JSON list of C-alpha atoms in Angstrom, two decimals:
[
{"chain": "A", "resi": 1, "resn": "MET", "atom": "CA", "xyz": [39.65, 43.22, 32.98]},
{"chain": "A", "resi": 2, "resn": "MET", "atom": "CA", "xyz": [39.70, 46.25, 30.69]},
{"chain": "A", "resi": 3, "resn": "ALA", "atom": "CA", "xyz": [35.97, 46.72, 31.24]},
{"chain": "A", "resi": 4, "resn": "LEU", "atom": "CA", "xyz": [36.51, 47.00, 35.01]},
{"chain": "A", "resi": 5, "resn": "LYS", "atom": "CA", "xyz": [38.61, 50.13, 34.35]},
{"chain": "A", "resi": 6, "resn": "PHE", "atom": "CA", "xyz": [36.66, 51.58, 31.42]},
{"chain": "A", "resi": 7, "resn": "GLU", "atom": "CA", "xyz": [35.99, 55.31, 31.66]},
{"chain": "A", "resi": 8, "resn": "GLU", "atom": "CA", "xyz": [35.77, 58.13, 29.12]},
{"chain": "A", "resi": 9, "resn": "PRO", "atom": "CA", "xyz": [35.97, 61.74, 30.37]},
{"chain": "A", "resi": 10, "resn": "ARG", "atom": "CA", "xyz": [33.24, 64.03, 29.02]},
{"chain": "A", "resi": 11, "resn": "GLY", "atom": "CA", "xyz": [33.89, 67.62, 30.03]},
{"chain": "A", "resi": 12, "resn": "LEU", "atom": "CA", "xyz": [33.27, 67.96, 33.77]},
{"chain": "A", "resi": 13, "resn": "THR", "atom": "CA", "xyz": [32.02, 64.39, 34.07]},
{"chain": "A", "resi": 14, "resn": "SER", "atom": "CA", "xyz": [32.60, 60.98, 32.48]},
{"chain": "A", "resi": 15, "resn": "VAL", "atom": "CA", "xyz": [30.85, 57.92, 31.12]},
{"chain": "A", "resi": 16, "resn": "GLY", "atom": "CA", "xyz": [31.66, 54.31, 31.85]},
{"chain": "A", "resi": 17, "resn": "ASP", "atom": "CA", "xyz": [30.36, 53.53, 35.34]},
{"chain": "A", "resi": 18, "resn": "ASN", "atom": "CA", "xyz": [27.60, 51.39, 33.81]},
{"chain": "A", "resi": 19, "resn": "VAL", "atom": "CA", "xyz": [30.26, 49.39, 31.94]},
{"chain": "A", "resi": 20, "resn": "ARG", "atom": "CA", "xyz": [32.35, 48.88, 35.10]},
{"chain": "A", "resi": 21, "resn": "HIS", "atom": "CA", "xyz": [29.28, 47.86, 37.05]},
{"chain": "A", "resi": 22, "resn": "ALA", "atom": "CA", "xyz": [28.32, 45.34, 34.34]},
{"chain": "A", "resi": 23, "resn": "ALA", "atom": "CA", "xyz": [31.89, 43.99, 34.28]},
{"chain": "A", "resi": 24, "resn": "ALA", "atom": "CA", "xyz": [31.77, 43.37, 38.03]},
{"chain": "A", "resi": 25, "resn": "TYR", "atom": "CA", "xyz": [28.45, 41.59, 37.56]},
{"chain": "A", "resi": 26, "resn": "VAL", "atom": "CA", "xyz": [30.03, 39.39, 34.85]},
{"chain": "A", "resi": 27, "resn": "CYS", "atom": "CA", "xyz": [32.75, 38.45, 37.37]},
{"chain": "A", "resi": 28, "resn": "TRP", "atom": "CA", "xyz": [30.02, 37.54, 39.87]},
{"chain": "A", "resi": 29, "resn": "VAL", "atom": "CA", "xyz": [28.33, 35.35, 37.22]},
{"chain": "A", "resi": 30, "resn": "ILE", "atom": "CA", "xyz": [31.65, 33.64, 36.43]},
{"chain": "A", "resi": 31, "resn": "ALA", "atom": "CA", "xyz": [32.04, 32.75, 40.09]},
{"chain": "A", "resi": 32, "resn": "LYS", "atom": "CA", "xyz": [28.52, 31.28, 40.12]},
{"chain": "A", "resi": 33, "resn": "ALA", "atom": "CA", "xyz": [28.68, 29.47, 36.79]},
{"chain": "A", "resi": 34, "resn": "PHE", "atom": "CA", "xyz": [32.11, 27.80, 36.76]},
{"chain": "A", "resi": 35, "resn": "GLU", "atom": "CA", "xyz": [33.76, 25.31, 39.03]},
{"chain": "A", "resi": 36, "resn": "PRO", "atom": "CA", "xyz": [36.74, 26.63, 41.01]},
{"chain": "A", "resi": 37, "resn": "ARG", "atom": "CA", "xyz": [39.23, 24.54, 38.99]},
{"chain": "A", "resi": 38, "resn": "PHE", "atom": "CA", "xyz": [38.35, 26.51, 35.84]},
{"chain": "A", "resi": 39, "resn": "ILE", "atom": "CA", "xyz": [38.76, 29.87, 37.59]},
{"chain": "A", "resi": 40, "resn": "GLU", "atom": "CA", "xyz": [42.01, 29.03, 39.34]},
{"chain": "A", "resi": 41, "resn": "PRO", "atom": "CA", "xyz": [44.39, 30.15, 36.50]},
{"chain": "A", "resi": 42, "resn": "TYR", "atom": "CA", "xyz": [42.81, 33.61, 36.52]},
{"chain": "A", "resi": 43, "resn": "ARG", "atom": "CA", "xyz": [42.23, 34.05, 40.26]},
{"chain": "A", "resi": 44, "resn": "ASP", "atom": "CA", "xyz": [45.13, 36.45, 40.96]},
{"chain": "A", "resi": 45, "resn": "THR", "atom": "CA", "xyz": [44.26, 38.78, 38.08]},
{"chain": "A", "resi": 46, "resn": "LEU", "atom": "CA", "xyz": [40.59, 38.72, 39.03]},
{"chain": "A", "resi": 47, "resn": "ALA", "atom": "CA", "xyz": [41.30, 39.41, 42.69]},
{"chain": "A", "resi": 48, "resn": "GLU", "atom": "CA", "xyz": [43.72, 42.28, 42.01]},
{"chain": "A", "resi": 49, "resn": "ASN", "atom": "CA", "xyz": [41.39, 44.03, 39.57]},
{"chain": "A", "resi": 50, "resn": "LEU", "atom": "CA", "xyz": [38.26, 43.57, 41.66]},
{"chain": "A", "resi": 51, "resn": "LEU", "atom": "CA", "xyz": [40.07, 44.88, 44.74]},
{"chain": "A", "resi": 52, "resn": "ALA", "atom": "CA", "xyz": [41.25, 47.93, 42.80]},
{"chain": "A", "resi": 53, "resn": "VAL", "atom": "CA", "xyz": [37.64, 48.67, 41.84]},
{"chain": "A", "resi": 54, "resn": "ALA", "atom": "CA", "xyz": [36.37, 47.97, 45.36]},
{"chain": "A", "resi": 55, "resn": "CYS", "atom": "CA", "xyz": [38.87, 50.40, 46.90]},
{"chain": "A", "resi": 56, "resn": "PHE", "atom": "CA", "xyz": [39.32, 53.08, 44.26]},
{"chain": "A", "resi": 57, "resn": "ASP", "atom": "CA", "xyz": [36.36, 53.36, 41.90]},
{"chain": "A", "resi": 58, "resn": "ARG", "atom": "CA", "xyz": [34.67, 56.76, 42.07]},
{"chain": "A", "resi": 59, "resn": "GLU", "atom": "CA", "xyz": [31.18, 55.29, 42.13]},
{"chain": "A", "resi": 60, "resn": "ALA", "atom": "CA", "xyz": [29.80, 53.46, 45.19]},
{"chain": "A", "resi": 61, "resn": "LEU", "atom": "CA", "xyz": [27.69, 51.26, 42.90]},
{"chain": "A", "resi": 62, "resn": "CYS", "atom": "CA", "xyz": [30.81, 49.90, 41.19]},
{"chain": "A", "resi": 63, "resn": "ARG", "atom": "CA", "xyz": [32.74, 49.50, 44.45]},
{"chain": "A", "resi": 64, "resn": "ARG", "atom": "CA", "xyz": [29.94, 47.48, 45.97]},
{"chain": "A", "resi": 65, "resn": "ALA", "atom": "CA", "xyz": [29.48, 45.35, 42.85]},
{"chain": "A", "resi": 66, "resn": "ALA", "atom": "CA", "xyz": [33.18, 44.45, 42.95]},
{"chain": "A", "resi": 67, "resn": "VAL", "atom": "CA", "xyz": [32.89, 43.51, 46.62]},
{"chain": "A", "resi": 68, "resn": "LEU", "atom": "CA", "xyz": [29.94, 41.21, 45.91]},
{"chain": "A", "resi": 69, "resn": "ALA", "atom": "CA", "xyz": [31.87, 39.51, 43.10]},
{"chain": "A", "resi": 70, "resn": "LEU", "atom": "CA", "xyz": [34.85, 38.94, 45.41]},
{"chain": "A", "resi": 71, "resn": "GLN", "atom": "CA", "xyz": [32.59, 37.49, 48.08]},
{"chain": "A", "resi": 72, "resn": "GLN", "atom": "CA", "xyz": [31.12, 35.10, 45.55]},
{"chain": "A", "resi": 73, "resn": "PHE", "atom": "CA", "xyz": [34.56, 33.84, 44.56]},
{"chain": "A", "resi": 74, "resn": "VAL", "atom": "CA", "xyz": [35.45, 33.24, 48.20]},
{"chain": "A", "resi": 75, "resn": "GLU", "atom": "CA", "xyz": [32.14, 31.50, 48.93]},
{"chain": "A", "resi": 76, "resn": "ARG", "atom": "CA", "xyz": [32.66, 29.24, 45.92]},
{"chain": "A", "resi": 77, "resn": "ALA", "atom": "CA", "xyz": [35.96, 28.07, 47.45]},
{"chain": "A", "resi": 78, "resn": "VAL", "atom": "CA", "xyz": [38.16, 29.71, 44.81]},
{"chain": "A", "resi": 79, "resn": "ASN", "atom": "CA", "xyz": [41.57, 29.80, 46.49]},
{"chain": "A", "resi": 80, "resn": "ILE", "atom": "CA", "xyz": [41.99, 33.59, 46.54]},
{"chain": "A", "resi": 81, "resn": "PRO", "atom": "CA", "xyz": [44.88, 34.54, 48.88]},
{"chain": "A", "resi": 82, "resn": "HIS", "atom": "CA", "xyz": [43.53, 35.82, 52.21]},
{"chain": "A", "resi": 83, "resn": "GLY", "atom": "CA", "xyz": [40.03, 35.61, 50.76]},
{"chain": "A", "resi": 84, "resn": "VAL", "atom": "CA", "xyz": [38.14, 35.73, 54.05]},
{"chain": "A", "resi": 85, "resn": "GLU", "atom": "CA", "xyz": [40.26, 38.58, 55.40]},
{"chain": "A", "resi": 86, "resn": "ILE", "atom": "CA", "xyz": [39.95, 40.80, 52.32]},
{"chain": "A", "resi": 87, "resn": "THR", "atom": "CA", "xyz": [36.20, 40.29, 51.99]},
{"chain": "A", "resi": 88, "resn": "THR", "atom": "CA", "xyz": [35.82, 41.10, 55.68]},
{"chain": "A", "resi": 89, "resn": "ALA", "atom": "CA", "xyz": [37.77, 44.34, 55.22]},
{"chain": "A", "resi": 90, "resn": "ALA", "atom": "CA", "xyz": [36.14, 45.24, 51.89]},
{"chain": "A", "resi": 91, "resn": "ASN", "atom": "CA", "xyz": [32.46, 44.69, 52.51]},
{"chain": "A", "resi": 92, "resn": "PHE", "atom": "CA", "xyz": [29.24, 46.25, 51.22]},
{"chain": "A", "resi": 93, "resn": "HIS", "atom": "CA", "xyz": [29.17, 48.87, 53.98]},
{"chain": "A", "resi": 94, "resn": "SER", "atom": "CA", "xyz": [32.88, 49.71, 54.33]},
{"chain": "A", "resi": 95, "resn": "VAL", "atom": "CA", "xyz": [33.23, 50.68, 50.65]},
{"chain": "A", "resi": 96, "resn": "GLY", "atom": "CA", "xyz": [30.08, 52.79, 50.67]},
{"chain": "A", "resi": 97, "resn": "SER", "atom": "CA", "xyz": [32.11, 55.88, 51.57]},
{"chain": "A", "resi": 98, "resn": "CYS", "atom": "CA", "xyz": [34.66, 56.87, 48.93]},
{"chain": "A", "resi": 99, "resn": "SER", "atom": "CA", "xyz": [37.11, 58.33, 51.46]},
{"chain": "A", "resi": 100, "resn": "ASN", "atom": "CA", "xyz": [36.83, 55.27, 53.70]},
{"chain": "A", "resi": 101, "resn": "ALA", "atom": "CA", "xyz": [37.46, 52.95, 50.75]},
{"chain": "A", "resi": 102, "resn": "TYR", "atom": "CA", "xyz": [40.51, 54.95, 49.67]},
{"chain": "A", "resi": 103, "resn": "LEU", "atom": "CA", "xyz": [42.08, 55.60, 53.06]},
{"chain": "A", "resi": 104, "resn": "SER", "atom": "CA", "xyz": [41.00, 52.75, 55.34]},
{"chain": "A", "resi": 105, "resn": "VAL", "atom": "CA", "xyz": [39.92, 49.72, 53.31]},
{"chain": "A", "resi": 106, "resn": "SER", "atom": "CA", "xyz": [42.92, 49.96, 50.96]},
{"chain": "A", "resi": 107, "resn": "MET", "atom": "CA", "xyz": [45.28, 50.04, 53.96]},
{"chain": "A", "resi": 108, "resn": "GLU", "atom": "CA", "xyz": [43.75, 46.87, 55.38]},
{"chain": "A", "resi": 109, "resn": "ILE", "atom": "CA", "xyz": [44.03, 45.09, 52.03]},
{"chain": "A", "resi": 110, "resn": "ALA", "atom": "CA", "xyz": [47.59, 46.32, 51.39]},
{"chain": "A", "resi": 111, "resn": "GLN", "atom": "CA", "xyz": [48.91, 44.60, 54.51]},
{"chain": "A", "resi": 112, "resn": "TYR", "atom": "CA", "xyz": [48.90, 41.42, 52.40]},
{"chain": "A", "resi": 113, "resn": "LYS", "atom": "CA", "xyz": [51.91, 41.52, 50.08]},
{"chain": "A", "resi": 114, "resn": "GLU", "atom": "CA", "xyz": [49.99, 39.83, 47.25]},
{"chain": "A", "resi": 115, "resn": "TYR", "atom": "CA", "xyz": [47.97, 43.02, 46.78]},
{"chain": "A", "resi": 116, "resn": "THR", "atom": "CA", "xyz": [50.22, 45.87, 47.93]},
{"chain": "A", "resi": 117, "resn": "GLU", "atom": "CA", "xyz": [51.91, 46.73, 44.64]},
{"chain": "A", "resi": 118, "resn": "SER", "atom": "CA", "xyz": [48.84, 46.11, 42.49]},
{"chain": "A", "resi": 119, "resn": "LEU", "atom": "CA", "xyz": [46.83, 48.65, 44.51]},
{"chain": "A", "resi": 120, "resn": "ILE", "atom": "CA", "xyz": [49.62, 51.22, 44.32]},
{"chain": "A", "resi": 121, "resn": "LYS", "atom": "CA", "xyz": [50.06, 50.68, 40.57]},
{"chain": "A", "resi": 122, "resn": "HIS", "atom": "CA", "xyz": [46.34, 51.17, 40.00]},
{"chain": "A", "resi": 123, "resn": "LEU", "atom": "CA", "xyz": [46.46, 54.53, 41.79]},
{"chain": "A", "resi": 124, "resn": "LEU", "atom": "CA", "xyz": [49.60, 55.60, 39.94]},
{"chain": "A", "resi": 125, "resn": "ARG", "atom": "CA", "xyz": [48.40, 54.70, 36.45]},
{"chain": "A", "resi": 126, "resn": "ASN", "atom": "CA", "xyz": [44.68, 55.37, 36.69]},
{"chain": "A", "resi": 127, "resn": "LYS", "atom": "CA", "xyz": [43.95, 57.93, 39.42]},
{"chain": "A", "resi": 128, "resn": "VAL", "atom": "CA", "xyz": [46.84, 60.41, 39.73]},
{"chain": "A", "resi": 129, "resn": "ASP", "atom": "CA", "xyz": [45.70, 62.24, 36.56]},
{"chain": "A", "resi": 130, "resn": "TYR", "atom": "CA", "xyz": [41.98, 61.51, 37.06]},
{"chain": "A", "resi": 131, "resn": "TRP", "atom": "CA", "xyz": [39.46, 64.03, 35.71]},
{"chain": "A", "resi": 132, "resn": "ASP", "atom": "CA", "xyz": [37.84, 64.60, 39.13]},
{"chain": "A", "resi": 133, "resn": "CYS", "atom": "CA", "xyz": [39.97, 66.83, 41.39]},
{"chain": "A", "resi": 134, "resn": "ASN", "atom": "CA", "xyz": [38.55, 65.22, 44.55]},
{"chain": "A", "resi": 135, "resn": "ILE", "atom": "CA", "xyz": [39.76, 61.81, 43.40]},
{"chain": "A", "resi": 136, "resn": "ARG", "atom": "CA", "xyz": [43.23, 63.19, 42.71]},
{"chain": "A", "resi": 137, "resn": "ILE", "atom": "CA", "xyz": [43.33, 64.56, 46.26]},
{"chain": "A", "resi": 138, "resn": "LEU", "atom": "CA", "xyz": [42.17, 61.23, 47.71]},
{"chain": "A", "resi": 139, "resn": "THR", "atom": "CA", "xyz": [44.75, 59.42, 45.56]},
{"chain": "A", "resi": 140, "resn": "ALA", "atom": "CA", "xyz": [47.58, 61.51, 47.00]},
{"chain": "A", "resi": 141, "resn": "LYS", "atom": "CA", "xyz": [46.36, 60.88, 50.54]},
{"chain": "A", "resi": 142, "resn": "ALA", "atom": "CA", "xyz": [46.03, 57.15, 49.85]},
{"chain": "A", "resi": 143, "resn": "LEU", "atom": "CA", "xyz": [49.61, 57.00, 48.50]},
{"chain": "A", "resi": 144, "resn": "HIS", "atom": "CA", "xyz": [50.75, 58.77, 51.68]},
{"chain": "A", "resi": 145, "resn": "LYS", "atom": "CA", "xyz": [49.15, 56.07, 53.83]},
{"chain": "A", "resi": 146, "resn": "LEU", "atom": "CA", "xyz": [50.25, 53.18, 51.60]},
{"chain": "A", "resi": 147, "resn": "ALA", "atom": "CA", "xyz": [53.88, 54.36, 51.71]},
{"chain": "A", "resi": 148, "resn": "SER", "atom": "CA", "xyz": [54.31, 52.56, 55.04]},
{"chain": "A", "resi": 149, "resn": "ARG", "atom": "CA", "xyz": [53.31, 49.27, 53.37]},
{"chain": "A", "resi": 150, "resn": "ALA", "atom": "CA", "xyz": [55.98, 49.45, 50.63]},
{"chain": "A", "resi": 151, "resn": "PRO", "atom": "CA", "xyz": [58.44, 52.30, 51.27]},
{"chain": "A", "resi": 152, "resn": "GLU", "atom": "CA", "xyz": [61.23, 50.98, 49.02]},
{"chain": "A", "resi": 153, "resn": "TYR", "atom": "CA", "xyz": [58.85, 50.48, 46.09]},
{"chain": "A", "resi": 154, "resn": "MET", "atom": "CA", "xyz": [57.39, 53.94, 46.59]},
{"chain": "A", "resi": 155, "resn": "ALA", "atom": "CA", "xyz": [60.85, 55.50, 46.65]},
{"chain": "A", "resi": 156, "resn": "SER", "atom": "CA", "xyz": [62.29, 53.59, 43.72]},
{"chain": "A", "resi": 157, "resn": "ASP", "atom": "CA", "xyz": [59.41, 53.24, 41.26]},
{"chain": "A", "resi": 158, "resn": "VAL", "atom": "CA", "xyz": [56.49, 55.43, 42.22]},
{"chain": "A", "resi": 159, "resn": "LEU", "atom": "CA", "xyz": [58.36, 58.69, 42.79]},
{"chain": "A", "resi": 160, "resn": "THR", "atom": "CA", "xyz": [60.23, 58.18, 39.50]},
{"chain": "A", "resi": 161, "resn": "GLU", "atom": "CA", "xyz": [56.96, 57.88, 37.57]},
{"chain": "A", "resi": 162, "resn": "LEU", "atom": "CA", "xyz": [55.44, 60.85, 39.38]},
{"chain": "A", "resi": 163, "resn": "PHE", "atom": "CA", "xyz": [58.35, 63.12, 38.51]},
{"chain": "A", "resi": 164, "resn": "ALA", "atom": "CA", "xyz": [57.99, 61.98, 34.89]},
{"chain": "A", "resi": 165, "resn": "LEU", "atom": "CA", "xyz": [54.39, 63.25, 34.94]},
{"chain": "A", "resi": 166, "resn": "ILE", "atom": "CA", "xyz": [55.56, 66.75, 35.86]},
{"chain": "A", "resi": 167, "resn": "VAL", "atom": "CA", "xyz": [56.78, 67.34, 32.30]},
{"chain": "A", "resi": 168, "resn": "ASN", "atom": "CA", "xyz": [53.29, 66.47, 31.02]},
{"chain": "A", "resi": 169, "resn": "ASP", "atom": "CA", "xyz": [51.20, 69.16, 29.30]},
{"chain": "A", "resi": 170, "resn": "ASP", "atom": "CA", "xyz": [48.01, 67.88, 30.93]},
{"chain": "A", "resi": 171, "resn": "PRO", "atom": "CA", "xyz": [47.14, 70.14, 33.90]},
{"chain": "A", "resi": 172, "resn": "LYS", "atom": "CA", "xyz": [45.33, 67.25, 35.59]},
{"chain": "A", "resi": 173, "resn": "ALA", "atom": "CA", "xyz": [48.48, 65.13, 35.46]},
{"chain": "A", "resi": 174, "resn": "ILE", "atom": "CA", "xyz": [50.64, 67.96, 36.81]},
{"chain": "A", "resi": 175, "resn": "HIS", "atom": "CA", "xyz": [48.17, 68.72, 39.60]},
{"chain": "A", "resi": 176, "resn": "GLY", "atom": "CA", "xyz": [47.85, 65.08, 40.64]},
{"chain": "A", "resi": 177, "resn": "ALA", "atom": "CA", "xyz": [51.59, 64.41, 40.40]},
{"chain": "A", "resi": 178, "resn": "VAL", "atom": "CA", "xyz": [52.58, 67.41, 42.53]},
{"chain": "A", "resi": 179, "resn": "LEU", "atom": "CA", "xyz": [49.97, 66.48, 45.14]},
{"chain": "A", "resi": 180, "resn": "ALA", "atom": "CA", "xyz": [51.22, 62.89, 45.23]},
{"chain": "A", "resi": 181, "resn": "ILE", "atom": "CA", "xyz": [54.91, 63.86, 45.35]},
{"chain": "A", "resi": 182, "resn": "GLY", "atom": "CA", "xyz": [54.24, 66.16, 48.30]},
{"chain": "A", "resi": 183, "resn": "GLU", "atom": "CA", "xyz": [52.38, 63.45, 50.19]},
{"chain": "A", "resi": 184, "resn": "LEU", "atom": "CA", "xyz": [55.07, 60.84, 49.47]},
{"chain": "A", "resi": 185, "resn": "VAL", "atom": "CA", "xyz": [57.92, 63.14, 50.47]},
{"chain": "A", "resi": 186, "resn": "TRP", "atom": "CA", "xyz": [56.10, 63.72, 53.75]},
{"chain": "A", "resi": 187, "resn": "ALA", "atom": "CA", "xyz": [55.41, 60.00, 54.29]},
{"chain": "A", "resi": 188, "resn": "LEU", "atom": "CA", "xyz": [58.84, 58.67, 53.26]},
{"chain": "A", "resi": 189, "resn": "SER", "atom": "CA", "xyz": [60.78, 61.28, 55.23]},
{"chain": "A", "resi": 190, "resn": "SER", "atom": "CA", "xyz": [59.08, 60.06, 58.40]},
{"chain": "A", "resi": 191, "resn": "ILE", "atom": "CA", "xyz": [60.17, 56.49, 57.61]},
{"chain": "A", "resi": 192, "resn": "SER", "atom": "CA", "xyz": [63.77, 57.15, 56.51]},
{"chain": "A", "resi": 193, "resn": "GLN", "atom": "CA", "xyz": [65.46, 60.27, 55.12]},
{"chain": "A", "resi": 194, "resn": "ASN", "atom": "CA", "xyz": [67.74, 58.01, 53.09]},
{"chain": "A", "resi": 195, "resn": "LEU", "atom": "CA", "xyz": [64.83, 56.96, 50.85]},
{"chain": "A", "resi": 196, "resn": "LEU", "atom": "CA", "xyz": [64.62, 60.49, 49.44]},
{"chain": "A", "resi": 197, "resn": "GLU", "atom": "CA", "xyz": [68.32, 61.14, 48.83]},
{"chain": "A", "resi": 198, "resn": "PRO", "atom": "CA", "xyz": [68.20, 60.32, 45.06]},
{"chain": "A", "resi": 199, "resn": "TYR", "atom": "CA", "xyz": [65.37, 62.86, 44.63]},
{"chain": "A", "resi": 200, "resn": "LEU", "atom": "CA", "xyz": [66.56, 65.82, 46.71]},
{"chain": "A", "resi": 201, "resn": "GLU", "atom": "CA", "xyz": [67.63, 67.91, 43.72]},
{"chain": "A", "resi": 202, "resn": "ARG", "atom": "CA", "xyz": [64.38, 67.28, 41.86]},
{"chain": "A", "resi": 203, "resn": "ILE", "atom": "CA", "xyz": [62.35, 68.08, 44.97]},
{"chain": "A", "resi": 204, "resn": "GLU", "atom": "CA", "xyz": [64.22, 71.36, 45.45]},
{"chain": "A", "resi": 205, "resn": "ASN", "atom": "CA", "xyz": [63.82, 72.34, 41.78]},
{"chain": "A", "resi": 206, "resn": "LEU", "atom": "CA", "xyz": [60.18, 71.36, 41.32]},
{"chain": "A", "resi": 207, "resn": "VAL", "atom": "CA", "xyz": [58.70, 74.81, 41.96]},
{"chain": "A", "resi": 208, "resn": "GLY", "atom": "CA", "xyz": [61.27, 76.52, 39.75]},
{"chain": "A", "resi": 209, "resn": "GLN", "atom": "CA", "xyz": [60.75, 73.96, 37.00]},
{"chain": "A", "resi": 210, "resn": "LEU", "atom": "CA", "xyz": [57.03, 74.72, 36.78]},
{"chain": "A", "resi": 211, "resn": "LYS", "atom": "CA", "xyz": [57.70, 78.47, 36.96]},
{"chain": "A", "resi": 212, "resn": "GLU", "atom": "CA", "xyz": [60.16, 78.27, 34.05]},
{"chain": "A", "resi": 213, "resn": "ARG", "atom": "CA", "xyz": [57.43, 76.62, 31.95]},
{"chain": "A", "resi": 214, "resn": "ASN", "atom": "CA", "xyz": [55.13, 79.61, 32.61]},
{"chain": "A", "resi": 215, "resn": "LEU", "atom": "CA", "xyz": [52.55, 77.39, 34.28]},
{"chain": "A", "resi": 216, "resn": "MET", "atom": "CA", "xyz": [51.72, 79.93, 36.99]},
{"chain": "A", "resi": 217, "resn": "LYS", "atom": "CA", "xyz": [49.73, 82.28, 34.78]},
{"chain": "A", "resi": 218, "resn": "GLY", "atom": "CA", "xyz": [46.03, 82.45, 33.97]},
{"chain": "A", "resi": 219, "resn": "ALA", "atom": "CA", "xyz": [43.35, 80.06, 35.20]},
{"chain": "A", "resi": 220, "resn": "LEU", "atom": "CA", "xyz": [45.75, 77.11, 35.08]},
{"chain": "A", "resi": 221, "resn": "GLY", "atom": "CA", "xyz": [48.23, 79.12, 37.13]},
{"chain": "A", "resi": 222, "resn": "ASP", "atom": "CA", "xyz": [45.77, 79.42, 40.01]},
{"chain": "A", "resi": 223, "resn": "ILE", "atom": "CA", "xyz": [45.47, 75.63, 40.17]},
{"chain": "A", "resi": 224, "resn": "ILE", "atom": "CA", "xyz": [49.24, 75.12, 39.95]},
{"chain": "A", "resi": 225, "resn": "LYS", "atom": "CA", "xyz": [49.98, 77.76, 42.61]},
{"chain": "A", "resi": 226, "resn": "THR", "atom": "CA", "xyz": [47.43, 76.19, 44.96]},
{"chain": "A", "resi": 227, "resn": "VAL", "atom": "CA", "xyz": [48.91, 72.72, 44.61]},
{"chain": "A", "resi": 228, "resn": "LEU", "atom": "CA", "xyz": [52.45, 74.07, 44.98]},
{"chain": "A", "resi": 229, "resn": "CYS", "atom": "CA", "xyz": [51.45, 75.62, 48.30]},
{"chain": "A", "resi": 230, "resn": "SER", "atom": "CA", "xyz": [50.34, 72.16, 49.38]},
{"chain": "A", "resi": 231, "resn": "PHE", "atom": "CA", "xyz": [53.62, 70.69, 48.14]},
{"chain": "A", "resi": 232, "resn": "ILE", "atom": "CA", "xyz": [55.72, 73.28, 50.00]},
{"chain": "A", "resi": 233, "resn": "ALA", "atom": "CA", "xyz": [53.73, 72.68, 53.19]}
]
């Protein structure tokens, strides 16, 4: 499962997509080589991780490889919850577009409670501080849409972890966290204002908190000011 998430940033790019692609292929081989009764104890972990790759990997090659592995498990009669439905939603063509995989396919998968929290956790722990700015933006938008699937979990757990990232020294983490907090505040406020009551003070103080840390100066300051404009909006 670690290989399905393997990635090492290298400056303005990263390495690891070949490892993730190979890991998805190994999962496909497992589905072909073993009888369903041997796979059954690991089916939930396999399904959750393959769906996370299918929806949220940066590379189309890896997303499609994960989809093919999932389809093989379903075809081999491994009792994956909602197997037919999830492989219909996450298919070779639907995950070809990164934005469609993030914003549409993930929403279809998240309607099944077995996968809702695992998809959200993957975004929170692997994509909010991702090296690619475009992925951080897509992550925030995906969290906005997924808020309707698990509003209480978003308000209780996800927002708490996002605010914890604000004190990070990593500009990528700060950028991604502020984007995500803004999107979640927007989404949760339209569901119920009460969900945000425990966070009102932190929301109001967020801009001042970053200003006090002198994060609005220099090249980093331009990025922070831009994302704060998005947050305020």
